GROMACS .gro file of C-alpha atoms in nm:
model
  434
    1MET     CA    1  -4.247  15.793   7.825
    2ALA     CA    2  -4.346  16.154   7.872
    3ASN     CA    3  -4.276  16.352   8.199
    4GLU     CA    4  -4.261  16.057   8.449
    5ILE     CA    5  -3.905  16.115   8.574
    6ARG     CA    6  -3.952  16.502   8.608
    7ASP     CA    7  -4.283  16.441   8.790
    8ALA     CA    8  -4.104  16.198   9.018
    9PHE     CA    9  -3.846  16.459   9.117
   10ASN     CA   10  -4.113  16.727   9.159
   11THR     CA   11  -4.291  16.499   9.400
   12VAL     CA   12  -3.994  16.410   9.606
   13TYR     CA   13  -3.841  16.761   9.632
   14ALA     CA   14  -4.184  16.933   9.690
   15ASP     CA   15  -4.193  16.834  10.057
   16GLY     CA   16  -3.892  16.721  10.264
   17PRO     CA   17  -3.901  16.587  10.620
   18THR     CA   18  -4.073  16.797  10.881
   19GLY     CA   19  -3.742  16.865  11.065
   20ASN     CA   20  -3.569  16.979  10.741
   21PRO     CA   21  -3.797  17.089  10.464
   22ASP     CA   22  -3.499  17.132  10.220
   23GLU     CA   23  -3.387  16.768  10.261
   24PRO     CA   24  -3.576  16.514  10.054
   25ASP     CA   25  -3.693  16.193  10.225
   26LYS     CA   26  -3.444  15.915  10.138
   27TYR     CA   27  -3.719  15.666  10.120
   28GLN     CA   28  -3.897  15.875   9.866
   29VAL     CA   29  -3.573  15.905   9.664
   30ARG     CA   30  -3.527  15.530   9.664
   31GLU     CA   31  -3.887  15.437   9.599
   32ILE     CA   32  -4.022  15.711   9.386
   33VAL     CA   33  -3.731  15.858   9.194
   34GLY     CA   34  -3.535  15.540   9.170
   35GLY     CA   35  -3.836  15.324   9.083
   36THR     CA   36  -3.958  15.574   8.820
   37ILE     CA   37  -3.609  15.595   8.667
   38GLN     CA   38  -3.588  15.216   8.653
   39ASP     CA   39  -3.932  15.180   8.499
   40GLN     CA   40  -3.861  15.428   8.230
   41VAL     CA   41  -3.523  15.264   8.152
   42ASP     CA   42  -3.700  14.934   8.124
   43GLU     CA   43  -3.961  15.097   7.902
   44ALA     CA   44  -3.694  15.243   7.676
   45LYS     CA   45  -3.521  14.905   7.653
   46ALA     CA   46  -3.845  14.738   7.576
   47LEU     CA   47  -3.923  14.989   7.300
   48ALA     CA   48  -3.577  14.952   7.154
   49GLN     CA   49  -3.609  14.571   7.159
   50GLY     CA   50  -3.955  14.597   6.998
   51ALA     CA   51  -3.829  14.830   6.728
   52ALA     CA   52  -3.551  14.582   6.651
   53GLU     CA   53  -3.796  14.294   6.619
   54GLY     CA   54  -4.076  14.500   6.460
   55TYR     CA   55  -4.260  14.492   6.792
   56VAL     CA   56  -4.380  14.776   7.004
   57ILE     CA   57  -4.339  14.653   7.360
   58GLY     CA   58  -4.492  14.812   7.673
   59THR     CA   59  -4.384  14.704   8.024
   60THR     CA   60  -4.750  14.724   8.109
   61TRP     CA   61  -5.081  14.742   7.924
   62ALA     CA   62  -5.111  15.112   8.029
   63ALA     CA   63  -4.769  15.179   7.864
   64LEU     CA   64  -4.862  15.009   7.548
   65ALA     CA   65  -5.208  15.175   7.534
   66GLY     CA   66  -5.026  15.512   7.548
   67ILE     CA   67  -4.828  15.448   7.224
   68VAL     CA   68  -4.986  15.509   6.889
   69GLY     CA   69  -4.906  15.248   6.629
   70THR     CA   70  -4.756  15.346   6.299
   71ARG     CA   71  -4.926  15.094   6.071
   72ALA     CA   72  -5.218  14.854   6.060
   73GLY     CA   73  -5.117  14.517   6.201
   74GLN     CA   74  -4.805  14.643   6.371
   75PRO     CA   75  -4.720  14.389   6.647
   76GLY     CA   76  -4.711  14.488   7.006
   77ARG     CA   77  -4.641  14.303   7.336
   78VAL     CA   78  -4.710  14.330   7.709
   79PRO     CA   79  -4.503  14.093   7.919
   80THR     CA   80  -4.650  13.835   8.153
   81SER     CA   81  -4.549  14.061   8.461
   82ASP     CA   82  -4.864  14.256   8.405
   83SER     CA   83  -5.135  14.025   8.545
   84GLY     CA   84  -5.424  14.268   8.515
   85THR     CA   85  -5.714  14.294   8.272
   86HIS     CA   86  -5.869  14.558   8.050
   87THR     CA   87  -6.144  14.607   7.799
   88ASP     CA   88  -6.011  14.552   7.449
   89PRO     CA   89  -6.039  14.888   7.270
   90VAL     CA   90  -6.097  14.733   6.928
   91VAL     CA   91  -6.328  14.435   6.970
   92GLY     CA   92  -6.443  14.490   7.328
   93GLY     CA   93  -6.460  14.234   7.601
   94THR     CA   94  -6.238  14.175   7.901
   95VAL     CA   95  -5.892  14.052   7.809
   96SER     CA   96  -5.564  13.990   7.999
   97ASN     CA   97  -5.315  14.270   7.991
   98SER     CA   98  -5.020  14.051   7.903
   99GLY     CA   99  -5.018  13.926   7.553
  100GLU     CA  100  -4.946  13.978   7.187
  101TYR     CA  101  -5.126  14.280   7.022
  102ALA     CA  102  -5.178  14.415   6.674
  103TRP     CA  103  -5.243  14.787   6.601
  104SER     CA  104  -5.586  14.861   6.458
  105VAL     CA  105  -5.626  15.182   6.256
  106SER     CA  106  -6.001  15.200   6.271
  107PRO     CA  107  -6.108  15.185   6.550
  108ALA     CA  108  -5.765  15.307   6.669
  109GLY     CA  109  -5.601  15.093   6.937
  110TRP     CA  110  -5.414  14.780   7.028
  111ARG     CA  111  -5.618  14.459   6.983
  112ARG     CA  112  -5.507  14.160   7.182
  113VAL     CA  113  -5.439  13.859   6.946
  114GLY     CA  114  -5.298  13.602   7.173
  115ASP     CA  115  -5.086  13.506   7.472
  116VAL     CA  116  -4.724  13.614   7.503
  117ILE     CA  117  -4.500  13.409   7.276
  118ASP     CA  118  -4.221  13.241   7.473
  119PRO     CA  119  -3.903  13.311   7.266
  120SER     CA  120  -3.750  12.990   7.420
  121VAL     CA  121  -3.988  12.783   7.211
  122LEU     CA  122  -3.933  12.963   6.891
  123ALA     CA  123  -3.694  12.828   6.611
  124PRO     CA  124  -3.383  13.038   6.561
  125LYS     CA  125  -3.344  13.220   6.241
  126ASN     CA  126  -3.013  13.046   6.181
  127SER     CA  127  -3.060  12.676   6.105
  128PRO     CA  128  -3.403  12.624   6.258
  129VAL     CA  129  -3.517  12.277   6.346
  130PHE     CA  130  -3.900  12.236   6.313
  131THR     CA  131  -4.126  11.977   6.464
  132GLY     CA  132  -4.479  11.883   6.403
  133THR     CA  133  -4.622  11.976   6.053
  134PRO     CA  134  -4.483  12.313   5.959
  135VAL     CA  135  -4.627  12.484   5.645
  136ALA     CA  136  -4.495  12.739   5.403
  137PRO     CA  137  -4.610  12.935   5.105
  138THR     CA  138  -4.606  12.721   4.786
  139PRO     CA  139  -4.387  12.868   4.506
  140SER     CA  140  -4.493  12.831   4.138
  141ALA     CA  141  -4.385  12.531   3.951
  142THR     CA  142  -4.150  12.747   3.740
  143ASP     CA  143  -3.990  12.919   4.036
  144ARG     CA  144  -3.616  12.867   4.046
  145SER     CA  145  -3.535  13.091   4.341
  146THR     CA  146  -3.403  12.999   4.689
  147LYS     CA  147  -3.757  12.983   4.835
  148ILE     CA  148  -3.854  12.684   5.041
  149ALA     CA  149  -3.994  12.410   4.816
  150THR     CA  150  -4.305  12.265   4.967
  151THR     CA  151  -4.423  11.918   4.884
  152GLU     CA  152  -4.706  12.068   4.676
  153ASN     CA  153  -4.440  12.262   4.481
  154VAL     CA  154  -4.234  11.953   4.415
  155LYS     CA  155  -4.540  11.753   4.309
  156THR     CA  156  -4.646  12.024   4.067
  157SER     CA  157  -4.296  12.054   3.926
  158VAL     CA  158  -4.258  11.690   3.869
  159GLU     CA  159  -4.599  11.657   3.707
  160THR     CA  160  -4.523  11.933   3.458
  161VAL     CA  161  -4.179  11.788   3.393
  162ALA     CA  162  -3.996  12.103   3.470
  163ILE     CA  163  -3.655  11.949   3.427
  164ASP     CA  164  -3.347  12.144   3.522
  165LEU     CA  165  -3.132  11.839   3.608
  166PRO     CA  166  -2.828  11.767   3.390
  167PHE     CA  167  -2.838  11.461   3.170
  168VAL     CA  168  -2.577  11.269   3.362
  169ALA     CA  169  -2.433  10.940   3.237
  170GLN     CA  170  -2.697  10.897   2.981
  171ARG     CA  171  -2.941  10.797   3.261
  172ALA     CA  172  -3.308  10.867   3.218
  173HIS     CA  173  -3.584  10.860   3.470
  174SER     CA  174  -3.958  10.868   3.428
  175PHE     CA  175  -4.180  11.151   3.568
  176PRO     CA  176  -4.537  11.056   3.631
  177ASP     CA  177  -4.837  11.297   3.594
  178ALA     CA  178  -5.111  11.326   3.860
  179ALA     CA  179  -5.270  11.000   3.751
  180GLY     CA  180  -4.934  10.808   3.775
  181VAL     CA  181  -4.889  10.791   3.398
  182PRO     CA  182  -4.523  10.854   3.301
  183LEU     CA  183  -4.447  11.155   3.096
  184ALA     CA  184  -4.175  11.237   2.850
  185GLY     CA  185  -3.960  11.554   2.884
  186ILE     CA  186  -3.710  11.735   2.664
  187LEU     CA  187  -3.387  11.868   2.802
  188ASP     CA  188  -3.243  12.213   2.716
  189ASP     CA  189  -3.026  12.073   2.456
  190GLY     CA  190  -3.311  11.904   2.280
  191ARG     CA  191  -3.261  11.545   2.395
  192VAL     CA  192  -3.563  11.351   2.489
  193VAL     CA  193  -3.602  11.209   2.847
  194GLY     CA  194  -3.804  10.890   2.877
  195TYR     CA  195  -3.949  10.864   2.519
  196ARG     CA  196  -3.981  10.496   2.549
  197ARG     CA  197  -4.163  10.553   2.877
  198SER     CA  198  -4.433  10.776   2.744
  199GLY     CA  199  -4.672  10.540   2.584
  200GLY     CA  200  -4.442  10.308   2.386
  201LEU     CA  201  -4.473   9.929   2.398
  202LEU     CA  202  -4.202   9.695   2.532
  203VAL     CA  203  -4.178   9.364   2.341
  204CYS     CA  204  -3.978   9.075   2.507
  205PHE     CA  205  -3.868   8.782   2.291
  206GLY     CA  206  -3.723   8.479   2.450
  207ASP     CA  207  -3.740   8.108   2.538
  208SER     CA  208  -3.915   7.947   2.836
  209ILE     CA  209  -3.722   8.170   3.082
  210THR     CA  210  -3.920   8.463   2.934
  211ALA     CA  211  -4.236   8.271   2.863
  212PHE     CA  212  -4.270   8.148   3.225
  213SER     CA  213  -4.190   8.491   3.380
  214ASP     CA  214  -4.385   8.814   3.428
  215TYR     CA  215  -4.065   9.034   3.433
  216PRO     CA  216  -4.182   9.209   3.111
  217ASP     CA  217  -4.488   9.351   3.294
  218ARG     CA  218  -4.293   9.445   3.593
  219ILE     CA  219  -4.040   9.631   3.381
  220ALA     CA  220  -4.312   9.806   3.181
  221SER     CA  221  -4.475   9.928   3.500
  222ARG     CA  222  -4.161  10.053   3.664
  223LEU     CA  223  -4.010  10.225   3.352
  224GLY     CA  224  -4.340  10.364   3.222
  225PHE     CA  225  -4.401  10.172   2.905
  226LYS     CA  226  -4.760  10.166   2.794
  227SER     CA  227  -4.758   9.793   2.832
  228ALA     CA  228  -4.536   9.485   2.766
  229VAL     CA  229  -4.591   9.203   2.521
  230ASN     CA  230  -4.433   8.870   2.633
  231VAL     CA  231  -4.355   8.670   2.323
  232GLY     CA  232  -4.150   8.400   2.492
  233PHE     CA  233  -4.174   8.054   2.328
  234GLY     CA  234  -4.069   7.766   2.545
  235GLY     CA  235  -3.785   7.547   2.419
  236GLU     CA  236  -3.685   7.775   2.131
  237ARG     CA  237  -3.357   7.906   2.008
  238MET     CA  238  -3.190   8.197   1.843
  239GLY     CA  239  -3.045   7.966   1.580
  240GLN     CA  240  -3.184   7.686   1.371
  241HIS     CA  241  -3.375   7.394   1.528
  242PRO     CA  242  -3.360   7.053   1.361
  243ASP     CA  243  -3.739   7.015   1.405
  244ALA     CA  244  -3.917   7.205   1.125
  245ASN     CA  245  -4.203   7.327   1.340
  246HIS     CA  246  -3.982   7.446   1.625
  247ASP     CA  247  -3.751   7.613   1.374
  248LYS     CA  248  -4.035   7.847   1.268
  249PHE     CA  249  -4.018   7.982   1.620
  250SER     CA  250  -3.644   8.044   1.624
  251MET     CA  251  -3.572   8.411   1.657
  252TYR     CA  252  -3.416   8.452   1.312
  253GLN     CA  253  -3.731   8.297   1.167
  254LEU     CA  254  -3.967   8.512   1.376
  255ALA     CA  255  -3.778   8.827   1.255
  256ALA     CA  256  -3.822   8.704   0.892
  257ALA     CA  257  -4.197   8.682   0.954
  258ILE     CA  258  -4.206   9.030   1.106
  259LEU     CA  259  -4.015   9.170   0.802
  260ALA     CA  260  -4.257   9.004   0.555
  261ASN     CA  261  -4.555   9.060   0.774
  262ASP     CA  262  -4.635   8.693   0.706
  263PHE     CA  263  -4.691   8.452   0.998
  264SER     CA  264  -4.846   8.176   0.800
  265ALA     CA  265  -4.549   7.937   0.863
  266GLN     CA  266  -4.582   8.007   1.236
  267THR     CA  267  -4.955   7.962   1.227
  268THR     CA  268  -4.910   7.626   1.061
  269ALA     CA  269  -4.642   7.511   1.312
  270ALA     CA  270  -4.850   7.622   1.609
  271ALA     CA  271  -5.125   7.367   1.503
  272THR     CA  272  -4.880   7.116   1.623
  273LEU     CA  273  -4.700   7.323   1.900
  274THR     CA  274  -5.030   7.423   2.053
  275ASP     CA  275  -4.860   7.570   2.363
  276HIS     CA  276  -4.710   7.847   2.134
  277GLN     CA  277  -5.045   7.962   2.017
  278ALA     CA  278  -5.118   8.224   2.278
  279ALA     CA  279  -4.779   8.393   2.242
  280LEU     CA  280  -4.802   8.368   1.859
  281ASP     CA  281  -5.144   8.554   1.880
  282ARG     CA  282  -4.982   8.823   2.091
  283LEU     CA  283  -4.703   8.854   1.838
  284ILE     CA  284  -4.933   8.886   1.537
  285ALA     CA  285  -5.138   9.155   1.709
  286ILE     CA  286  -4.842   9.389   1.776
  287ASP     CA  287  -4.859   9.730   1.611
  288TRP     CA  288  -4.486   9.772   1.555
  289ASN     CA  289  -4.514  10.145   1.494
  290ALA     CA  290  -4.625  10.168   1.860
  291VAL     CA  291  -4.326   9.963   1.983
  292SER     CA  292  -4.030  10.149   2.129
  293THR     CA  293  -3.802   9.875   2.282
  294VAL     CA  294  -3.747   9.515   2.205
  295THR     CA  295  -3.549   9.280   2.423
  296ILE     CA  296  -3.413   8.948   2.283
  297GLY     CA  297  -3.345   8.688   2.529
  298TYR     CA  298  -3.226   8.359   2.366
  299GLY     CA  299  -2.919   8.142   2.393
  300THR     CA  300  -2.960   7.890   2.669
  301ASN     CA  301  -3.133   7.643   2.425
  302ASP     CA  302  -2.872   7.706   2.159
  303PHE     CA  303  -2.620   7.600   2.411
  304GLY     CA  304  -2.821   7.295   2.521
  305GLY     CA  305  -2.904   7.204   2.169
  306ASP     CA  306  -2.549   7.220   2.040
  307VAL     CA  307  -2.613   7.499   1.792
  308PRO     CA  308  -2.260   7.591   1.662
  309ILE     CA  309  -2.145   7.938   1.777
  310GLY     CA  310  -2.012   8.022   1.431
  311THR     CA  311  -1.834   8.338   1.326
  312ALA     CA  312  -1.905   8.705   1.301
  313SER     CA  313  -1.949   8.698   0.930
  314ASP     CA  314  -2.200   8.407   0.920
  315ALA     CA  315  -2.531   8.501   0.747
  316THR     CA  316  -2.728   8.186   0.818
  317GLY     CA  317  -2.946   8.062   1.099
  318ALA     CA  318  -2.740   7.744   1.118
  319THR     CA  319  -2.502   7.916   1.360
  320PHE     CA  320  -2.566   8.110   1.678
  321ARG     CA  321  -2.385   8.433   1.560
  322GLY     CA  322  -2.538   8.402   1.210
  323ALA     CA  323  -2.892   8.389   1.367
  324ILE     CA  324  -2.816   8.695   1.582
  325LYS     CA  325  -2.694   8.881   1.277
  326LEU     CA  326  -3.005   8.791   1.076
  327SER     CA  327  -3.243   8.872   1.356
  328ILE     CA  328  -3.098   9.221   1.412
  329GLU     CA  329  -3.089   9.298   1.036
  330ARG     CA  330  -3.440   9.181   0.963
  331LEU     CA  331  -3.602   9.363   1.266
  332LEU     CA  332  -3.425   9.689   1.195
  333THR     CA  333  -3.485   9.673   0.822
  334ALA     CA  334  -3.863   9.629   0.894
  335TYR     CA  335  -3.871   9.897   1.174
  336PRO     CA  336  -3.556  10.107   1.205
  337HIS     CA  337  -3.700  10.311   1.499
  338LEU     CA  338  -3.692  10.013   1.734
  339GLU     CA  339  -3.446  10.015   2.021
  340LEU     CA  340  -3.310   9.658   2.031
  341VAL     CA  341  -3.148   9.521   2.338
  342MET     CA  342  -2.989   9.172   2.360
  343VAL     CA  343  -3.017   8.982   2.682
  344THR     CA  344  -2.773   8.697   2.714
  345PRO     CA  345  -2.854   8.365   2.889
  346MET     CA  346  -2.814   8.357   3.261
  347TRP     CA  347  -2.614   8.098   3.451
  348ARG     CA  348  -2.775   7.759   3.486
  349GLN     CA  349  -2.721   7.481   3.734
  350ARG     CA  350  -2.804   7.187   3.500
  351GLN     CA  351  -2.837   7.074   3.147
  352ALA     CA  352  -3.097   6.794   3.179
  353ALA     CA  353  -3.322   6.778   3.478
  354GLY     CA  354  -3.131   6.642   3.775
  355ASP     CA  355  -2.793   6.596   3.605
  356ASN     CA  356  -2.618   6.884   3.806
  357LYS     CA  357  -2.410   6.974   3.503
  358ASP     CA  358  -2.374   7.345   3.596
  359ALA     CA  359  -2.272   7.602   3.335
  360THR     CA  360  -1.942   7.686   3.515
  361ASN     CA  361  -1.792   7.335   3.494
  362PHE     CA  362  -1.965   7.146   3.209
  363PRO     CA  363  -1.961   7.225   2.840
  364ASN     CA  364  -2.230   7.112   2.582
  365GLY     CA  365  -2.195   6.833   2.330
  366LEU     CA  366  -1.972   7.057   2.112
  367GLY     CA  367  -1.727   7.117   2.395
  368ASP     CA  368  -1.848   7.481   2.427
  369TYR     CA  369  -1.931   7.638   2.753
  370LEU     CA  370  -2.243   7.862   2.802
  371VAL     CA  371  -2.028   8.167   2.879
  372GLU     CA  372  -1.883   8.138   2.519
  373TYR     CA  373  -2.237   8.183   2.378
  374VAL     CA  374  -2.274   8.477   2.611
  375ASP     CA  375  -1.953   8.638   2.480
  376ALA     CA  376  -2.052   8.560   2.119
  377GLU     CA  377  -2.381   8.738   2.169
  378ARG     CA  378  -2.220   9.034   2.317
  379ASP     CA  379  -1.957   9.060   2.044
  380GLN     CA  380  -2.211   9.014   1.764
  381ALA     CA  381  -2.428   9.293   1.908
  382ALA     CA  382  -2.148   9.526   1.953
  383LEU     CA  383  -2.055   9.492   1.577
  384VAL     CA  384  -2.373   9.679   1.498
  385GLN     CA  385  -2.375   9.900   1.805
  386ILE     CA  386  -2.663   9.716   1.981
  387PRO     CA  387  -2.650   9.713   2.357
  388ALA     CA  388  -2.631   9.373   2.533
  389LEU     CA  389  -2.699   9.289   2.888
  390ASP     CA  390  -2.451   9.026   3.021
  391LEU     CA  391  -2.703   8.847   3.238
  392TYR     CA  392  -2.469   8.547   3.296
  393ARG     CA  393  -2.209   8.759   3.476
  394ASN     CA  394  -2.452   9.010   3.634
  395CYS     CA  395  -2.756   8.827   3.756
  396GLY     CA  396  -2.601   8.707   4.075
  397ILE     CA  397  -2.696   8.341   4.029
  398ASN     CA  398  -2.431   8.077   4.088
  399LEU     CA  399  -2.358   7.751   4.262
  400GLN     CA  400  -2.415   7.915   4.602
  401THR     CA  401  -2.733   8.107   4.523
  402TYR     CA  402  -2.922   7.918   4.254
  403THR     CA  403  -3.150   7.744   4.501
  404VAL     CA  404  -3.287   8.084   4.602
  405TYR     CA  405  -3.364   8.199   4.249
  406LEU     CA  406  -3.410   7.898   4.018
  407ASP     CA  407  -3.698   7.663   4.094
  408ASP     CA  408  -3.552   7.382   3.885
  409GLY     CA  409  -3.195   7.473   3.830
  410LEU     CA  410  -3.287   7.654   3.507
  411HIS     CA  411  -3.598   7.868   3.532
  412ALA     CA  412  -3.683   8.165   3.752
  413ARG     CA  413  -4.052   8.104   3.766
  414THR     CA  414  -4.107   8.186   4.135
  415GLU     CA  415  -3.998   8.452   4.371
  416PRO     CA  416  -3.749   8.600   4.419
  417GLY     CA  417  -3.632   8.479   4.075
  418ASN     CA  418  -3.895   8.664   3.880
  419GLU     CA  419  -3.820   8.984   4.066
  420LEU     CA  420  -3.440   8.940   4.011
  421LEU     CA  421  -3.492   8.925   3.627
  422ALA     CA  422  -3.711   9.235   3.637
  423LYS     CA  423  -3.464   9.423   3.842
  424ARG     CA  424  -3.153   9.334   3.631
  425ILE     CA  425  -3.316   9.384   3.294
  426GLY     CA  426  -3.503   9.692   3.403
  427ALA     CA  427  -3.199   9.852   3.553
  428PHE     CA  428  -2.999   9.790   3.232
  429LEU     CA  429  -3.275   9.950   3.021
  430GLU     CA  430  -3.261  10.255   3.237
  431THR     CA  431  -2.881  10.304   3.170
  432ILE     CA  432  -2.942  10.310   2.796
  433SER     CA  433  -2.928  10.654   2.633
  434CYS     CA  434  -3.257  10.794   2.516
   0.00000   0.00000   0.00000
């Protein structure tokens, strides 16, 4: 925009019609003056729009070429209405006049960088909706600004355990590193997140329901324990067994062996109970200083074997509550760092195979129902502030569903029974404060 309008007037008024030289030709007024004014107004609007958007916009390539850019890389644009071509002043070669441009300082000129961008296909600045695979700069793992978090940023932040989340409802989650190994993290107030998920062992005691299942391994994998040790002994109890060999594998006796670090009685008994040998070998090999969590899942055979429930003050393995008390005291005396978790018996559909004496409607030989053993276990654990999972009430197994989960009315040895145990016990462990 220089003298175009003035030159247009000079042209029109320089020579009027032959009959009246002082009167300009109306055609020239319309075409030359009017057209020039309109072109210059359009140019001014384009420049104003370009300035607002950071662009320098010329209505034609010639118009853009006449403008000197103010900075390297300054964007420019020539609309699609200019269908001509020109030689690119920066890189050479014939290019279309219309397109997107960038100012080059040396050599000076507008370099064509692409076709005109159609604003209708651009995302709005306010609440844009992207399609395809958009990318963005990746902030650092410690960035806590309002920048866009890319997937790479999230991955890095999780791997470095950069925890800013509040410790809500005593719930802890594991954070894996790049190799998938769960890490521990420490909150701002000093509490540890996932300490039992950062290399500690999970040890699962129990009867045949534990021995026949792989739920310990599934839980260890999901919660980030280093590994799980299944020390389930089929047919055994929390409390005293009338058979001397079996009694050596009752939980209160196993706890005594751990406290004394003496498994000679169990080794002798396993010579007769040969199916216990593999689990006993695993038990003897445990490095208890590396163990973080222990689950104790007995009770269904105490119910089936008519072990008296007893009272809270009992200190003998002859009663169910007394055996619980002794087991907890002995384990924590030997290794006070252990996190003990009691797991009650789950509902069962029968007592002996095929008798259909379900736990809801049929008591044992003492007249006690299975749920009474469940409540006794919960109460006894609560007396010493030990968490207890009520698997009886919370496993979802009952008269209507047992055929789905229990392969023989008692054991969950097949799917989806195995998975149900892993989910229920694992979920409970996750709710326990670290």
